[in-house]
mmCIF file of C-alpha atoms in Angstrom:
data_model
loop_
_atom_site.group_PDB
_atom_site.id
_atom_site.type_symbol
_atom_site.label_atom_id
_atom_site.label_comp_id
_atom_site.label_asym_id
_atom_site.label_seq_id
_atom_site.Cartn_x
_atom_site.Cartn_y
_atom_site.Cartn_z
ATOM 1 C CA MET A 1 -46.345 -69.316 -92.654
ATOM 2 C CA SER A 2 -46.328 -67.908 -96.139
ATOM 3 C CA ASN A 3 -48.042 -69.406 -99.147
ATOM 4 C CA LEU A 4 -44.624 -70.278 -100.642
ATOM 5 C CA TYR A 5 -43.690 -72.517 -97.716
ATOM 6 C CA ILE A 6 -47.068 -74.255 -97.662
ATOM 7 C CA ARG A 7 -46.974 -74.853 -101.430
ATOM 8 C CA ASN A 8 -43.480 -76.348 -101.231
ATOM 9 C CA ILE A 9 -44.318 -78.545 -98.227
ATOM 10 C CA VAL A 10 -47.407 -79.909 -99.986
ATOM 11 C CA ARG A 11 -45.398 -80.430 -103.190
ATOM 12 C CA PHE A 12 -42.658 -82.232 -101.245
ATOM 13 C CA ILE A 13 -45.107 -84.597 -99.536
ATOM 14 C CA ALA A 14 -47.096 -85.282 -102.715
ATOM 15 C CA LEU A 15 -44.017 -86.006 -104.842
ATOM 16 C CA ILE A 16 -42.398 -88.206 -102.185
ATOM 17 C CA LEU A 17 -45.608 -90.208 -101.761
ATOM 18 C CA LEU A 18 -46.034 -90.554 -105.537
ATOM 19 C CA GLN A 19 -42.434 -91.709 -105.892
ATOM 20 C CA VAL A 20 -42.380 -94.107 -102.944
ATOM 21 C CA LEU A 21 -45.854 -95.610 -103.232
ATOM 22 C CA VAL A 22 -46.259 -95.784 -107.017
ATOM 23 C CA LEU A 23 -43.201 -95.056 -109.134
ATOM 24 C CA ASN A 24 -40.626 -97.017 -107.126
ATOM 25 C CA HIS A 25 -42.670 -100.119 -107.898
ATOM 26 C CA MET A 26 -42.638 -99.456 -111.650
ATOM 27 C CA ASN A 27 -39.846 -100.982 -113.661
ATOM 28 C CA LEU A 28 -40.868 -101.067 -117.277
ATOM 29 C CA GLY A 29 -38.821 -103.684 -119.083
ATOM 30 C CA GLY A 30 -35.884 -103.247 -116.723
ATOM 31 C CA TYR A 31 -34.834 -100.069 -118.522
ATOM 32 C CA ILE A 32 -37.287 -97.381 -117.448
ATOM 33 C CA ASN A 33 -37.336 -96.029 -113.915
ATOM 34 C CA PRO A 34 -39.200 -92.707 -113.590
ATOM 35 C CA TYR A 35 -37.995 -90.428 -110.776
ATOM 36 C CA VAL A 36 -40.360 -87.458 -110.641
ATOM 37 C CA TYR A 37 -39.416 -86.452 -107.096
ATOM 38 C CA VAL A 38 -36.712 -84.251 -108.684
ATOM 39 C CA LEU A 39 -39.531 -81.891 -109.714
ATOM 40 C CA PHE A 40 -39.460 -80.603 -106.124
ATOM 41 C CA ILE A 41 -35.877 -79.387 -106.620
ATOM 42 C CA LEU A 42 -36.573 -78.076 -110.122
ATOM 43 C CA LEU A 43 -39.431 -75.873 -108.873
ATOM 44 C CA LEU A 44 -37.757 -74.333 -105.823
ATOM 45 C CA PRO A 45 -37.476 -70.531 -106.082
ATOM 46 C CA VAL A 46 -34.636 -69.292 -108.265
ATOM 47 C CA GLN A 47 -33.275 -66.921 -105.616
ATOM 48 C CA ILE A 48 -33.020 -69.647 -102.941
ATOM 49 C CA ASN A 49 -29.830 -69.717 -100.917
ATOM 50 C CA LYS A 50 -27.417 -72.215 -102.513
ATOM 51 C CA SER A 51 -26.762 -73.957 -99.193
ATOM 52 C CA ALA A 52 -30.504 -74.323 -98.589
ATOM 53 C CA LEU A 53 -30.945 -75.694 -102.119
ATOM 54 C CA LEU A 54 -28.255 -78.333 -101.588
ATOM 55 C CA LEU A 55 -29.613 -79.217 -98.130
ATOM 56 C CA LEU A 56 -33.179 -79.583 -99.450
ATOM 57 C CA ALA A 57 -31.903 -81.738 -102.324
ATOM 58 C CA PHE A 58 -30.000 -83.914 -99.874
ATOM 59 C CA LEU A 59 -32.952 -84.326 -97.487
ATOM 60 C CA THR A 60 -35.415 -85.004 -100.304
ATOM 61 C CA SER A 61 -33.247 -87.655 -101.904
ATOM 62 C CA LEU A 62 -32.249 -89.161 -98.568
ATOM 63 C CA THR A 63 -35.963 -89.773 -97.986
ATOM 64 C CA ILE A 64 -36.140 -91.604 -101.321
ATOM 65 C CA ASP A 65 -32.983 -93.555 -100.416
ATOM 66 C CA PHE A 66 -34.501 -94.538 -97.083
ATOM 67 C CA PHE A 67 -37.682 -95.923 -98.616
ATOM 68 C CA GLY A 68 -35.914 -97.460 -101.613
ATOM 69 C CA ASN A 69 -32.984 -98.902 -99.629
ATOM 70 C CA THR A 70 -30.520 -97.416 -102.132
ATOM 71 C CA LEU A 71 -27.737 -96.365 -99.744
ATOM 72 C CA GLY A 72 -27.281 -92.741 -100.803
ATOM 73 C CA LEU A 73 -27.383 -93.166 -104.588
ATOM 74 C CA HIS A 74 -30.278 -90.749 -104.962
ATOM 75 C CA ALA A 75 -28.653 -88.339 -102.506
ATOM 76 C CA ALA A 76 -25.493 -88.123 -104.594
ATOM 77 C CA ALA A 77 -27.344 -87.737 -107.905
ATOM 78 C CA THR A 78 -29.863 -85.195 -106.604
ATOM 79 C CA VAL A 79 -27.254 -83.036 -104.884
ATOM 80 C CA LEU A 80 -25.376 -82.986 -108.214
ATOM 81 C CA LEU A 81 -28.616 -81.893 -109.926
ATOM 82 C CA ALA A 82 -29.094 -79.133 -107.339
ATOM 83 C CA TYR A 83 -25.480 -78.023 -107.741
ATOM 84 C CA ALA A 84 -25.890 -77.789 -111.536
ATOM 85 C CA ARG A 85 -29.302 -76.054 -111.385
ATOM 86 C CA PRO A 86 -28.147 -72.400 -110.955
ATOM 87 C CA GLY A 87 -25.665 -72.755 -113.810
ATOM 88 C CA ILE A 88 -28.255 -74.286 -116.126
ATOM 89 C CA LEU A 89 -30.715 -71.501 -115.273
ATOM 90 C CA ARG A 90 -28.049 -68.876 -116.052
ATOM 91 C CA LEU A 91 -27.025 -70.656 -119.241
ATOM 92 C CA PHE A 92 -30.517 -70.966 -120.699
ATOM 93 C CA PHE A 93 -32.347 -67.999 -119.151
ATOM 94 C CA LYS A 94 -29.784 -65.257 -118.558
ATOM 95 C CA ASN A 95 -32.172 -62.622 -119.974
ATOM 96 C CA LEU A 96 -35.083 -63.518 -117.668
ATOM 97 C CA GLU A 97 -35.604 -61.615 -114.433
ATOM 98 C CA PHE A 98 -36.852 -63.597 -111.437
ATOM 99 C CA SER A 99 -38.388 -62.040 -108.336
ATOM 100 C CA THR A 100 -37.378 -63.234 -104.877
ATOM 101 C CA ASP A 101 -39.918 -66.054 -104.451
ATOM 102 C CA GLU A 102 -40.463 -66.864 -108.125
ATOM 103 C CA GLU A 103 -40.029 -70.457 -109.205
ATOM 104 C CA PRO A 104 -38.759 -71.546 -112.618
ATOM 105 C CA GLY A 105 -42.083 -73.066 -113.594
ATOM 106 C CA ILE A 106 -43.694 -73.656 -116.935
ATOM 107 C CA SER A 107 -45.536 -70.317 -116.831
ATOM 108 C CA LYS A 108 -42.308 -68.331 -116.399
ATOM 109 C CA LEU A 109 -40.012 -70.324 -118.687
ATOM 110 C CA LYS A 110 -42.703 -71.206 -121.266
ATOM 111 C CA PRO A 111 -43.197 -74.884 -122.222
ATOM 112 C CA GLY A 112 -40.160 -75.086 -124.537
ATOM 113 C CA GLY A 113 -37.820 -73.478 -122.018
ATOM 114 C CA PHE A 114 -39.134 -75.593 -119.158
ATOM 115 C CA LEU A 115 -38.710 -78.725 -121.284
ATOM 116 C CA LYS A 116 -35.081 -77.821 -122.046
ATOM 117 C CA TYR A 117 -34.377 -76.995 -118.379
ATOM 118 C CA THR A 118 -36.000 -80.213 -117.167
ATOM 119 C CA LEU A 119 -34.457 -82.454 -119.801
ATOM 120 C CA VAL A 120 -30.887 -81.317 -119.097
ATOM 121 C CA LEU A 121 -31.171 -81.551 -115.306
ATOM 122 C CA VAL A 122 -32.982 -84.902 -115.365
ATOM 123 C CA PHE A 123 -30.302 -86.224 -117.738
ATOM 124 C CA ILE A 124 -27.569 -85.094 -115.308
ATOM 125 C CA HIS A 125 -29.441 -86.729 -112.411
ATOM 126 C CA HIS A 126 -30.075 -90.005 -114.213
ATOM 127 C CA THR A 127 -26.541 -90.249 -115.591
ATOM 128 C CA ALA A 128 -25.057 -89.911 -112.105
ATOM 129 C CA LEU A 129 -27.666 -92.220 -110.546
ATOM 130 C CA PHE A 130 -27.370 -95.094 -113.016
ATOM 131 C CA PHE A 131 -23.582 -95.002 -113.294
ATOM 132 C CA LEU A 132 -23.286 -94.953 -109.494
ATOM 133 C CA GLU A 133 -25.722 -97.857 -109.355
ATOM 134 C CA VAL A 134 -23.674 -100.126 -111.639
ATOM 135 C CA PHE A 135 -20.339 -98.571 -110.621
ATOM 136 C CA SER A 136 -18.545 -99.957 -113.646
ATOM 137 C CA PHE A 137 -18.372 -99.594 -117.390
ATOM 138 C CA GLN A 138 -19.466 -103.176 -117.863
ATOM 139 C CA GLY A 139 -22.781 -103.061 -119.669
ATOM 140 C CA PHE A 140 -22.047 -99.484 -120.768
ATOM 141 C CA LEU A 141 -24.592 -99.518 -123.616
ATOM 142 C CA SER A 142 -27.241 -101.027 -121.360
ATOM 143 C CA THR A 143 -26.655 -98.269 -118.818
ATOM 144 C CA LEU A 144 -26.811 -95.622 -121.550
ATOM 145 C CA SER A 145 -30.143 -96.958 -122.767
ATOM 146 C CA ARG A 146 -31.491 -96.947 -119.181
ATOM 147 C CA ILE A 147 -30.356 -93.335 -118.822
ATOM 148 C CA GLY A 148 -31.936 -92.274 -122.113
ATOM 149 C CA LEU A 149 -35.246 -94.077 -121.684
ATOM 150 C CA SER A 150 -35.652 -93.133 -118.021
ATOM 151 C CA THR A 151 -34.765 -89.502 -118.792
ATOM 152 C CA LEU A 152 -37.416 -89.345 -121.512
ATOM 153 C CA VAL A 153 -40.133 -90.949 -119.386
ATOM 154 C CA THR A 154 -39.280 -88.875 -116.300
ATOM 155 C CA THR A 155 -39.238 -85.665 -118.357
ATOM 156 C CA LEU A 156 -42.586 -86.559 -119.940
ATOM 157 C CA MET A 157 -44.123 -87.208 -116.514
ATOM 158 C CA ILE A 158 -42.678 -83.979 -115.089
ATOM 159 C CA MET A 159 -43.990 -81.972 -118.053
ATOM 160 C CA THR A 160 -47.428 -83.546 -117.608
ATOM 161 C CA LEU A 161 -47.482 -82.724 -113.890
ATOM 162 C CA ALA A 162 -46.214 -79.180 -114.515
ATOM 163 C CA LEU A 163 -48.869 -78.570 -117.181
ATOM 164 C CA LEU A 164 -51.622 -79.973 -114.935
ATOM 165 C CA PHE A 165 -50.679 -77.765 -112.008
ATOM 166 C CA ALA A 166 -50.001 -74.697 -114.150
ATOM 167 C CA SER A 167 -53.417 -74.929 -115.819
ATOM 168 C CA ARG A 168 -55.100 -75.515 -112.451
ATOM 169 C CA LYS A 169 -53.552 -72.302 -111.043
ATOM 170 C CA LYS A 170 -55.112 -70.165 -113.777
#
């Protein structure tokens, strides 16, 4: 088994455990719900088969749905994130060359680029997730504030984790 597979399996397990055991039990003021498990999808290799990307997004989020009893909400939002990911990478980083197994991490995209990439995809994920959760436009401003605050906190946590692991690699 190659180093890439082992790294992604360990990352998957660590992020799922962090999400299920710690972050799912955090609800700061009713408006902030951090979902850092999406980092697994964000860091998959750029050249991954699109079907494999969507399947991994579905299986990852279905695991979160199972433990959170959320009936597929995370699956829908995370598959949307995975579907948007190649387009966002092309939009922001069309001049960058990626090798076969290279991931769009903080070392490749630089901190500013990784922040932009993460912020947009987390915003897409959270918008779909929270609007599917309420499934109405009642409380529209409340839902928008949940999306904004949760996106900021999730992005901050993802950036912190990415910086920790990037500096540990060196």
